XYZ file of C-alpha atoms in Angstrom:
665
model
C 128.448 105.765 -14.748
C 128.603 104.412 -11.247
C 127.651 105.745 -7.864
C 128.121 104.179 -4.478
C 125.786 104.618 -1.558
C 126.065 103.605 2.057
C 122.754 102.611 3.598
C 121.288 105.452 5.576
C 119.917 106.258 8.982
C 116.746 108.085 9.922
C 115.509 109.793 13.026
C 112.400 108.530 14.783
C 110.842 110.092 17.860
C 109.744 107.641 20.554
C 108.350 108.072 24.048
C 107.965 105.437 26.735
C 105.131 104.877 29.127
C 107.107 102.998 31.783
C 105.111 100.357 33.634
C 108.046 99.132 35.756
C 110.367 101.209 37.849
C 113.188 98.976 39.113
C 116.632 99.660 37.647
C 118.217 96.396 36.588
C 118.837 94.504 33.375
C 116.055 91.939 33.774
C 113.604 92.296 30.865
C 110.337 93.855 31.989
C 107.117 94.912 30.334
C 107.223 98.364 28.711
C 104.662 100.236 26.635
C 106.217 102.290 23.847
C 104.074 105.310 22.989
C 104.755 106.740 19.496
C 102.130 109.470 19.324
C 98.487 109.749 18.374
C 97.149 107.295 15.846
C 97.161 108.516 12.240
C 96.382 105.243 10.549
C 97.544 101.655 10.630
C 101.232 101.030 11.263
C 102.724 97.713 10.215
C 103.808 95.469 13.089
C 107.005 94.828 11.166
C 108.013 98.482 11.650
C 107.776 98.066 15.408
C 109.664 94.790 15.264
C 112.370 96.488 13.255
C 112.532 99.245 15.864
C 112.973 96.654 18.609
C 115.736 95.007 16.623
C 117.812 98.186 16.864
C 118.102 97.967 20.661
C 117.858 94.252 21.458
C 121.140 92.437 20.771
C 121.388 89.441 18.447
C 122.037 87.062 21.360
C 118.616 87.913 22.833
C 116.691 87.811 19.572
C 113.968 85.681 21.133
C 112.761 88.872 22.867
C 112.155 90.664 19.564
C 108.409 90.238 19.591
C 105.394 92.366 20.460
C 103.260 91.521 23.457
C 100.746 94.077 22.140
C 100.382 96.276 19.075
C 98.408 99.541 19.246
C 96.847 101.431 16.344
C 93.587 102.951 17.542
C 93.733 105.334 20.499
C 97.454 105.805 19.907
C 100.298 104.320 17.902
C 102.755 102.074 19.690
C 103.468 98.649 21.100
C 104.503 96.798 24.239
C 107.500 94.524 24.620
C 109.918 92.982 27.101
C 112.879 95.348 27.521
C 115.782 95.875 29.908
C 116.201 99.311 31.476
C 119.102 100.042 29.158
C 117.111 99.103 26.081
C 114.165 101.171 27.281
C 116.492 104.117 27.803
C 117.798 103.797 24.258
C 114.265 103.771 22.882
C 113.255 106.799 24.961
C 116.074 108.991 23.639
C 114.569 112.009 21.800
C 116.410 111.000 18.630
C 116.878 107.331 17.810
C 119.037 106.296 14.877
C 117.320 103.578 12.847
C 118.886 102.106 9.729
C 116.689 101.787 6.674
C 117.630 98.158 6.558
C 115.465 97.829 9.682
C 112.460 99.673 8.377
C 111.641 98.190 5.006
C 107.971 97.441 4.978
C 107.385 98.136 1.291
C 106.476 94.513 0.667
C 104.694 93.879 3.956
C 101.159 92.592 4.305
C 100.145 89.645 2.155
C 103.655 89.272 0.764
C 105.120 88.781 4.246
C 104.148 86.695 7.265
C 101.852 88.166 9.859
C 104.477 88.814 12.464
C 102.485 88.063 15.593
C 104.251 87.960 18.932
C 107.038 85.440 18.780
C 105.661 83.511 15.822
C 108.679 84.316 13.663
C 111.807 82.497 14.854
C 114.424 85.210 14.344
C 113.067 88.659 13.547
C 115.461 91.346 12.251
C 118.673 91.482 14.283
C 120.597 94.429 15.622
C 123.553 95.019 13.329
C 126.309 97.583 13.054
C 127.435 96.276 9.673
C 127.607 98.952 6.973
C 126.456 97.834 3.556
C 127.846 99.518 0.444
C 125.752 99.384 -2.721
C 127.415 99.945 -6.082
C 124.977 101.321 -8.665
C 126.034 101.095 -12.322
C 123.614 103.358 -14.146
C 123.356 106.816 -15.696
C 124.967 108.752 -12.855
C 123.411 110.542 -9.879
C 121.961 113.916 -8.862
C 123.758 114.394 -5.521
C 121.656 117.369 -4.381
C 118.529 115.216 -4.051
C 117.365 114.940 -0.427
C 117.307 111.180 -0.959
C 121.107 111.224 -0.729
C 121.623 113.437 2.310
C 123.809 112.008 5.061
C 122.247 113.295 8.279
C 122.709 110.694 11.014
C 125.125 108.585 8.983
C 128.197 107.143 10.640
C 131.723 107.412 9.320
C 132.528 105.951 5.898
C 133.614 102.299 6.293
C 137.383 101.916 6.334
C 137.129 99.093 3.808
C 135.904 101.567 1.177
C 138.696 102.117 -1.358
C 136.796 103.918 -4.105
C 136.887 107.518 -5.288
C 134.608 110.510 -5.732
C 135.417 111.587 -9.279
C 135.353 115.297 -9.998
C 134.036 116.794 -13.209
C 133.041 120.206 -14.552
C 129.647 119.851 -12.827
C 130.510 117.405 -10.050
C 132.765 118.236 -7.080
C 134.277 116.066 -4.370
C 132.069 117.961 -1.941
C 129.026 116.467 -3.717
C 129.936 113.158 -2.081
C 129.194 112.675 1.596
C 128.836 109.927 4.184
C 125.931 108.476 2.221
C 127.010 109.062 -1.366
C 130.537 107.873 -0.667
C 131.766 107.521 -4.224
C 130.958 108.360 -7.831
C 132.719 107.628 -11.055
C 132.149 107.918 -14.812
C 133.275 105.031 -17.019
C 131.629 105.548 -20.389
C 133.077 107.311 -23.411
C 130.693 108.646 -26.042
C 131.888 109.634 -29.498
C 130.133 111.258 -32.390
C 129.486 109.201 -35.511
C 132.400 110.900 -37.272
C 134.763 109.822 -34.504
C 135.111 113.284 -33.007
C 134.101 114.110 -29.459
C 132.247 117.377 -28.978
C 132.764 119.676 -25.992
C 129.339 118.756 -24.613
C 130.068 115.066 -24.934
C 133.414 115.478 -23.226
C 131.756 117.230 -20.294
C 129.242 114.439 -19.940
C 131.916 111.782 -20.335
C 133.944 113.191 -17.465
C 131.158 113.663 -14.958
C 129.193 111.183 -12.827
C 126.286 113.648 -12.683
C 122.995 112.272 -13.936
C 121.583 114.208 -16.892
C 118.549 112.025 -17.603
C 117.191 111.043 -14.197
C 117.332 107.271 -14.569
C 120.373 106.675 -12.347
C 119.037 108.980 -9.654
C 115.674 107.195 -9.668
C 117.131 103.697 -9.350
C 119.694 104.699 -6.692
C 117.029 106.253 -4.475
C 114.892 103.112 -4.806
C 117.759 100.939 -3.617
C 119.100 103.094 -0.791
C 117.440 106.495 -0.600
C 117.168 108.414 2.675
C 113.857 109.079 4.374
C 112.233 112.112 2.741
C 108.963 113.273 4.260
C 106.108 114.561 2.099
C 107.665 113.367 -1.135
C 105.310 113.221 -4.105
C 105.010 113.793 -7.816
C 102.927 116.965 -7.905
C 100.716 115.544 -5.142
C 100.515 111.963 -6.427
C 101.855 109.098 -4.267
C 102.414 111.524 -1.408
C 104.156 110.140 1.637
C 107.604 109.311 2.934
C 110.014 108.165 0.232
C 112.794 105.884 1.413
C 115.238 103.358 0.130
C 113.490 100.256 -1.057
C 110.035 101.499 -0.179
C 108.880 104.213 -2.580
C 106.192 101.680 -3.530
C 105.075 100.966 0.035
C 101.499 101.873 -0.799
C 99.724 99.674 -3.289
C 98.054 102.251 -5.500
C 97.044 102.795 -9.094
C 96.771 106.066 -10.991
C 93.507 106.580 -12.839
C 92.376 109.274 -15.268
C 86.626 109.177 -14.335
C 86.995 109.712 -19.094
C 83.733 111.581 -19.061
C 81.504 111.231 -22.148
C 78.859 113.691 -23.271
C 76.081 111.223 -22.429
C 77.119 111.278 -18.778
C 78.906 107.927 -18.762
C 82.248 107.792 -16.976
C 85.077 105.334 -17.608
C 88.306 104.874 -15.694
C 91.538 104.834 -17.625
C 95.155 104.593 -16.559
C 97.539 107.532 -16.788
C 99.456 110.217 -14.961
C 98.310 113.574 -16.269
C 97.861 116.986 -14.705
C 95.378 118.410 -17.168
C 93.305 121.482 -16.355
C 90.148 120.043 -17.906
C 87.063 119.803 -15.692
C 83.644 118.178 -15.657
C 81.951 121.445 -16.566
C 82.927 121.376 -20.234
C 83.270 118.625 -22.818
C 84.896 118.730 -26.256
C 84.173 117.123 -29.631
C 85.210 113.469 -29.649
C 86.642 111.831 -32.787
C 88.096 108.482 -33.807
C 91.509 108.739 -35.485
C 90.466 106.969 -38.682
C 87.646 109.511 -39.194
C 90.027 112.480 -39.191
C 92.827 111.053 -41.305
C 95.102 113.281 -43.340
C 94.758 113.119 -47.116
C 96.273 109.922 -48.577
C 97.011 108.502 -45.085
C 96.151 104.811 -44.634
C 93.229 104.226 -42.276
C 95.345 101.741 -40.304
C 97.818 104.501 -39.504
C 95.256 107.180 -38.661
C 93.379 104.904 -36.248
C 96.696 104.456 -34.420
C 97.806 108.125 -34.299
C 100.788 107.270 -36.469
C 103.021 110.319 -37.117
C 101.737 112.330 -40.077
C 98.493 110.364 -40.348
C 96.043 112.897 -38.844
C 94.594 116.042 -40.404
C 95.458 118.960 -38.054
C 92.427 120.956 -39.191
C 90.076 118.172 -38.136
C 92.027 117.355 -34.967
C 92.175 120.841 -33.484
C 90.049 121.276 -30.365
C 88.949 117.644 -30.234
C 89.566 114.715 -27.901
C 91.031 111.973 -30.108
C 90.582 108.202 -29.757
C 93.283 105.911 -31.165
C 94.271 102.241 -31.003
C 97.799 101.195 -30.133
C 98.072 99.113 -33.311
C 101.709 100.077 -33.863
C 103.482 99.271 -30.565
C 106.824 100.284 -32.114
C 105.516 103.863 -31.993
C 105.684 104.792 -28.317
C 102.929 106.370 -26.284
C 105.087 109.480 -26.030
C 105.125 109.801 -29.828
C 101.370 109.222 -30.104
C 100.777 111.877 -27.456
C 102.980 114.330 -29.375
C 101.097 113.564 -32.623
C 97.800 114.537 -30.986
C 99.283 117.455 -29.037
C 101.100 118.979 -32.018
C 97.918 118.767 -34.097
C 96.058 120.820 -31.495
C 94.000 118.065 -29.868
C 92.389 118.715 -26.501
C 93.331 115.230 -25.325
C 94.048 111.631 -26.326
C 92.310 108.378 -25.370
C 94.521 105.440 -26.284
C 93.047 101.934 -26.466
C 95.594 99.318 -25.383
C 95.025 96.156 -23.372
C 98.611 95.660 -22.215
C 100.357 98.996 -21.772
C 97.533 100.476 -19.714
C 98.799 98.465 -16.740
C 101.838 100.787 -16.550
C 100.567 104.396 -16.345
C 102.122 106.772 -18.880
C 103.146 110.228 -17.655
C 101.782 112.775 -20.137
C 102.529 115.819 -17.980
C 99.923 118.596 -18.413
C 98.469 117.119 -21.635
C 95.120 115.336 -21.065
C 95.756 111.645 -21.730
C 94.336 108.333 -20.615
C 94.625 104.695 -21.628
C 91.810 102.163 -21.576
C 91.399 98.474 -22.361
C 89.534 96.974 -25.299
C 86.195 96.588 -23.508
C 85.965 100.246 -22.509
C 87.522 101.312 -25.808
C 84.788 99.659 -27.869
C 82.118 101.285 -25.674
C 83.633 104.686 -26.399
C 83.734 103.924 -30.145
C 80.122 102.744 -30.013
C 79.182 106.077 -28.433
C 81.014 107.933 -31.229
C 79.259 105.941 -33.951
C 75.803 106.295 -32.441
C 75.879 110.062 -31.797
C 75.902 112.918 -34.283
C 77.963 115.195 -32.021
C 79.848 113.040 -29.499
C 81.786 114.869 -26.806
C 84.114 113.978 -23.960
C 86.678 115.289 -21.536
C 89.654 113.750 -19.731
C 89.998 114.585 -16.062
C 93.323 114.836 -14.203
C 94.753 111.781 -12.520
C 93.470 110.580 -9.169
C 95.287 108.115 -6.929
C 93.339 104.945 -6.157
C 94.893 103.313 -3.057
C 94.869 99.661 -2.025
C 94.571 98.375 -5.559
C 93.458 94.740 -5.867
C 94.702 92.397 -7.088
C 98.361 93.237 -6.497
C 101.021 92.427 -7.401
C 100.387 91.614 -11.051
C 103.088 90.670 -13.566
C 103.464 93.680 -15.885
C 103.303 93.270 -19.648
C 106.900 94.540 -19.999
C 108.325 92.211 -17.364
C 111.166 89.910 -18.429
C 109.990 86.399 -19.236
C 111.594 83.000 -19.569
C 112.743 80.558 -20.578
C 116.300 81.859 -20.785
C 117.829 82.220 -24.249
C 121.237 81.131 -22.944
C 120.040 77.881 -21.361
C 116.668 76.519 -20.347
C 118.285 74.383 -17.648
C 118.275 77.250 -15.168
C 114.889 78.766 -14.414
C 114.576 82.418 -15.363
C 113.506 84.869 -14.152
C 114.717 84.246 -10.603
C 112.344 86.569 -8.790
C 109.887 89.427 -9.254
C 109.777 92.817 -7.526
C 107.778 96.078 -7.723
C 108.376 97.911 -10.992
C 105.126 99.706 -11.882
C 104.424 103.323 -10.887
C 107.379 103.682 -8.524
C 107.942 107.036 -6.831
C 111.622 107.908 -6.458
C 114.078 110.785 -6.840
C 114.861 112.380 -10.206
C 116.541 115.496 -11.544
C 114.301 118.425 -10.491
C 112.388 119.859 -13.437
C 109.109 121.447 -14.486
C 107.206 120.308 -17.566
C 107.145 122.852 -20.378
C 103.764 124.518 -20.638
C 102.682 123.053 -17.313
C 99.849 124.692 -15.427
C 101.388 123.399 -12.216
C 103.140 125.643 -9.706
C 106.162 126.777 -11.724
C 108.138 127.531 -8.590
C 107.860 124.002 -7.264
C 110.282 121.710 -9.027
C 109.429 118.017 -9.156
C 112.345 116.298 -7.405
C 110.476 112.994 -7.491
C 108.747 111.167 -10.297
C 106.700 108.048 -10.926
C 108.301 105.613 -13.352
C 107.728 102.026 -14.474
C 110.070 99.405 -15.857
C 112.400 96.533 -15.098
C 114.874 99.268 -14.145
C 112.618 100.032 -11.178
C 112.301 96.385 -10.134
C 116.048 95.689 -10.148
C 116.969 98.229 -7.413
C 114.242 96.796 -5.199
C 116.068 93.468 -5.363
C 119.365 95.304 -4.824
C 117.991 97.011 -1.739
C 116.471 93.788 -0.432
C 119.813 92.021 -0.889
C 121.593 94.801 0.995
C 118.968 94.511 3.727
C 119.714 90.809 4.167
C 123.473 91.428 3.935
C 123.319 93.988 6.749
C 121.861 91.362 9.063
C 123.984 88.470 7.774
C 127.314 90.074 6.756
C 129.014 86.694 6.279
C 126.442 85.406 3.813
C 127.565 85.051 0.207
C 125.667 86.440 -2.758
C 124.300 82.983 -3.595
C 123.005 82.533 -0.028
C 121.196 85.882 -0.228
C 119.735 84.998 -3.634
C 118.561 81.663 -2.252
C 116.960 83.329 0.773
C 115.050 85.763 -1.444
C 113.908 83.034 -3.838
C 112.840 80.340 -1.362
C 110.838 82.782 0.791
C 109.144 84.621 -2.083
C 105.376 84.921 -2.077
C 103.197 83.421 -4.814
C 99.904 84.973 -3.700
C 98.485 88.452 -4.228
C 96.768 90.674 -1.666
C 93.526 88.767 -2.229
C 95.278 85.544 -1.168
C 94.931 84.170 -4.677
C 97.639 82.944 -7.071
C 99.619 85.668 -8.838
C 98.251 86.776 -12.205
C 99.670 88.557 -15.247
C 98.469 91.694 -17.021
C 96.097 89.597 -19.143
C 94.340 88.286 -16.043
C 95.637 84.729 -16.432
C 97.426 82.830 -13.692
C 101.120 83.652 -13.909
C 103.651 80.856 -14.430
C 107.254 80.604 -13.131
C 108.542 81.768 -16.519
C 106.846 85.062 -15.599
C 107.261 85.208 -11.823
C 110.326 83.089 -11.140
C 110.082 81.984 -7.513
C 107.535 84.739 -6.759
C 107.667 88.270 -5.362
C 110.437 89.160 -2.915
C 109.610 89.246 0.808
C 112.651 90.935 2.398
C 111.621 90.315 6.004
C 111.049 86.608 5.418
C 114.363 86.382 3.583
C 116.182 87.291 6.792
C 115.343 83.859 8.175
C 114.893 81.351 5.353
C 115.830 78.289 7.433
C 117.808 76.671 4.611
C 119.846 78.091 1.739
C 121.213 76.663 -1.502
C 124.848 77.752 -1.801
C 126.104 78.029 -5.370
C 129.892 77.723 -5.274
C 132.633 79.059 -7.540
C 133.073 75.518 -8.867
C 129.372 75.451 -9.799
C 129.854 78.573 -11.922
C 132.958 77.149 -13.610
C 131.114 73.898 -14.367
C 128.308 75.984 -15.820
C 130.791 77.483 -18.271
C 132.027 73.992 -19.149
C 128.511 72.688 -19.722
C 127.718 75.787 -21.829
C 130.587 74.985 -24.184
C 133.289 77.429 -23.052
C 136.834 76.152 -23.763
C 138.685 74.851 -20.728
C 141.642 77.096 -21.555
C 139.429 80.188 -21.458
C 137.891 79.140 -18.143
C 141.311 78.613 -16.576
C 142.553 81.965 -17.820
C 139.489 83.788 -16.546
C 139.415 82.057 -13.144
C 143.207 81.958 -12.681
C 142.912 78.294 -11.642
C 143.826 74.873 -13.000
C 140.164 73.921 -13.180
C 139.419 70.844 -15.266
C 136.091 70.411 -17.023
C 134.244 67.103 -16.512
C 134.821 64.561 -19.293
C 131.165 64.579 -20.281
C 130.002 68.158 -20.555
C 126.576 68.992 -21.968
C 123.912 71.620 -21.508
C 121.640 69.087 -19.769
C 124.064 68.872 -16.833
C 123.410 72.519 -15.971
C 120.226 71.351 -14.219
C 122.463 69.744 -11.574
C 124.128 72.995 -10.487
C 123.188 73.814 -6.874
C 120.593 76.486 -7.622
C 117.480 77.375 -5.538
C 115.198 76.266 -8.383
C 115.178 73.396 -10.874
C 114.690 73.563 -14.617
C 114.930 70.702 -17.115
C 114.887 71.777 -20.753
C 114.019 68.355 -22.151
C 112.592 65.272 -20.452
C 111.463 62.535 -22.820
C 108.372 60.606 -21.793
C 110.236 57.419 -22.571
C 113.252 58.386 -20.482
C 111.980 57.148 -17.156
C 113.188 59.240 -14.216
C 115.697 62.097 -14.366
C 117.563 62.587 -11.058
C 118.573 66.066 -9.880
C 120.749 66.562 -6.802
C 120.660 69.556 -4.464
C 122.478 70.453 -1.229
C 121.034 72.718 1.453
C 122.794 74.537 4.283
C 121.049 75.075 7.595
C 121.047 78.746 8.668
C 118.113 78.435 11.061
C 117.433 76.537 14.253
C 120.238 74.068 15.074
C 118.196 70.921 15.792
C 115.364 70.600 13.329
C 113.760 68.075 10.966
C 112.372 69.151 7.607
C 109.645 67.266 5.729
C 109.299 67.456 1.948
C 106.023 68.530 0.349
C 105.656 68.208 -3.431
C 103.151 70.106 -5.549
C 103.261 68.652 -9.054
C 100.941 68.999 -12.057
C 98.732 66.068 -12.978
C 100.688 63.315 -14.708
C 104.103 64.523 -13.559
C 105.719 61.988 -11.216
C 108.026 63.689 -8.686
C 109.822 61.809 -5.920
C 112.137 63.130 -3.187
C 114.848 61.094 -1.485
C 115.083 61.251 1.452
C 111.632 62.581 2.282
C 112.885 64.006 5.583
C 116.179 65.656 6.469
C 117.395 66.284 10.020
C 119.958 68.862 11.109
C 121.840 68.754 14.413
C 124.717 70.849 15.778
C 127.306 68.772 13.917
C 125.358 68.544 10.644
C 125.035 71.808 8.718
C 124.704 70.552 5.132
C 122.561 67.766 3.695
C 122.077 66.613 0.114
C 118.875 65.221 -1.364
C 117.670 64.003 -4.743
C 114.577 64.888 -6.749
C 113.420 62.390 -9.383
C 111.242 63.577 -12.279
C 109.195 61.228 -14.478
C 107.056 62.512 -17.349
C 105.525 59.354 -18.816
C 101.957 60.529 -18.065
C 102.637 64.274 -18.076
C 101.379 66.818 -20.570
C 103.718 67.750 -23.389
C 105.469 71.081 -22.826
C 106.532 72.823 -19.645
C 105.165 71.454 -16.387
C 105.537 73.666 -13.303
C 105.443 72.779 -9.636
C 107.310 73.136 -6.369
C 109.123 71.237 -3.642
C 108.829 72.711 -0.152
C 110.912 71.723 2.865
C 108.764 72.446 5.908
C 109.779 72.587 9.569
C 107.845 74.570 12.175
C 108.154 78.259 11.264
C 110.193 77.544 8.137
C 108.871 76.950 4.637
C 111.664 76.600 2.062
C 110.026 76.560 -1.376
C 111.900 75.543 -4.529
C 110.155 75.988 -7.882
C 110.670 73.511 -10.730
C 110.011 73.679 -14.467
C 110.211 70.515 -16.603
C 109.755 70.490 -20.373
C 108.243 67.122 -21.308
C 108.703 66.003 -24.911
């Protein structure tokens, strides 16, 4: 199924304390008062607000002379009378593409007055995002169209009707919806229910709605999942707050351990329940290995009933949902699951008491069970722990390289938030929930690569709205070369095991949408690059010509190794023999920043890896927009295996970082 969304607008209330009174168009000092202070507001939000009234030609004025967060919220800036008047209107239309701060802070530059060369520009360009997913729930407030302009005239799509989806479900935000899939029963027949689903773009699972609202959802105040992650949900920024969801396990001896989960149990500190290890309450004839893992059918219901159960996640093929159901169906009071990896992505168990702990805490709980005649415990409902450190961390389920198709292009490209993301879903209430039955949960917290992808989609649309003439490869380059490789403790990114993450886990780093607006240089990957990629990958020339509708001719010598030479914003070499000497890789950069600037190369290479850049400096002037350079890699003294490093082109405010991965054999 597919749905199409136009990026939205939102209303902000602003008031001006005017410090100048003359009426002309000379920029003067104004103080913008935005109400009493209710916490810290990111400077980037105020910069984005300025960018909606200051034209692109005067972008040098998009900076804050002062930023206020204590006595009141606001800022001061240099504005013309007309711009001040626009800001002082009771209702100001601000596009979401100007207010994305979900990756602000350590993942973005500290935008002090004027230190960033070209902050976000004023743009009237409408961006259309095409979401190919499981459909959409159009009634969600995340897809309302208040304040949206007319649908772009270039839009040629349709709003497909179905038994449960009307044309009126589309609006100026959800401008199109269509169903493409056809599902058939195993016997080849299509049931009436299947036909209804096949002909409707309505989401019946919640996945498509969740991802669409991440990419381009409207501002929705006081959104939460039954009180968790409460705040304003908006496109691209449901994960604005760095938080983790914990579920104080309280043992009978008074010791408390923090686990990871999303549960809304009604258990309290005032009462504990018998605590048992799965292997000690195994069903007759069940293997101990299965019982200790809460494998289906492995536990004795008579011994489980009324107890809090402890199990290992020894059978990862059996999901946490299944393990929870095993304990719940047997009458358990709760489940403590020991798992070092999955605990980093909180599992939503609804009203059933559930928590997940790592090996260290898990063995302490087992030690308590073994050393006490009548061990007891309880599992408390989830509490939100804000400002989690370190963050971000590469999740255990995150896609990892090298690529199976070819190791001569670095994969993944980039990383983005994908753990515990609040976004819109189909409204529902959990069966047997003790929560307010009248209050449907229109938002939910989910984790997965499916949550990370729409963040990149939204970030790309953000950049496209400011630079409508940029190609997809230019936007990808901007996101990759400006990505951050440090967490919020200003230390290198780590993975879920606590080890330093490598580019086969992080790609270029985590996206920084604001920085990507002004990358300085971009690596443009052309149509010819993609066709040569197909040649080098072994596709027949006839097939390539037919697909591209061109008379393209493959190079005489085509091999997988040549893929490394495609103009990509990273470099990967699948095989570099120590005896080979130097391998030369060529790249071409396009200047999209200041017109007259000189960049200096800075290489960070692992010990033993010899990396040279020619030329070491590149200079752009008005008449020179593109420059090529070469990077030479020598592995004679390098360690065997993949060696990772980076080449950065630096010039004043710009830092264009290109990651490399070289497999030395």
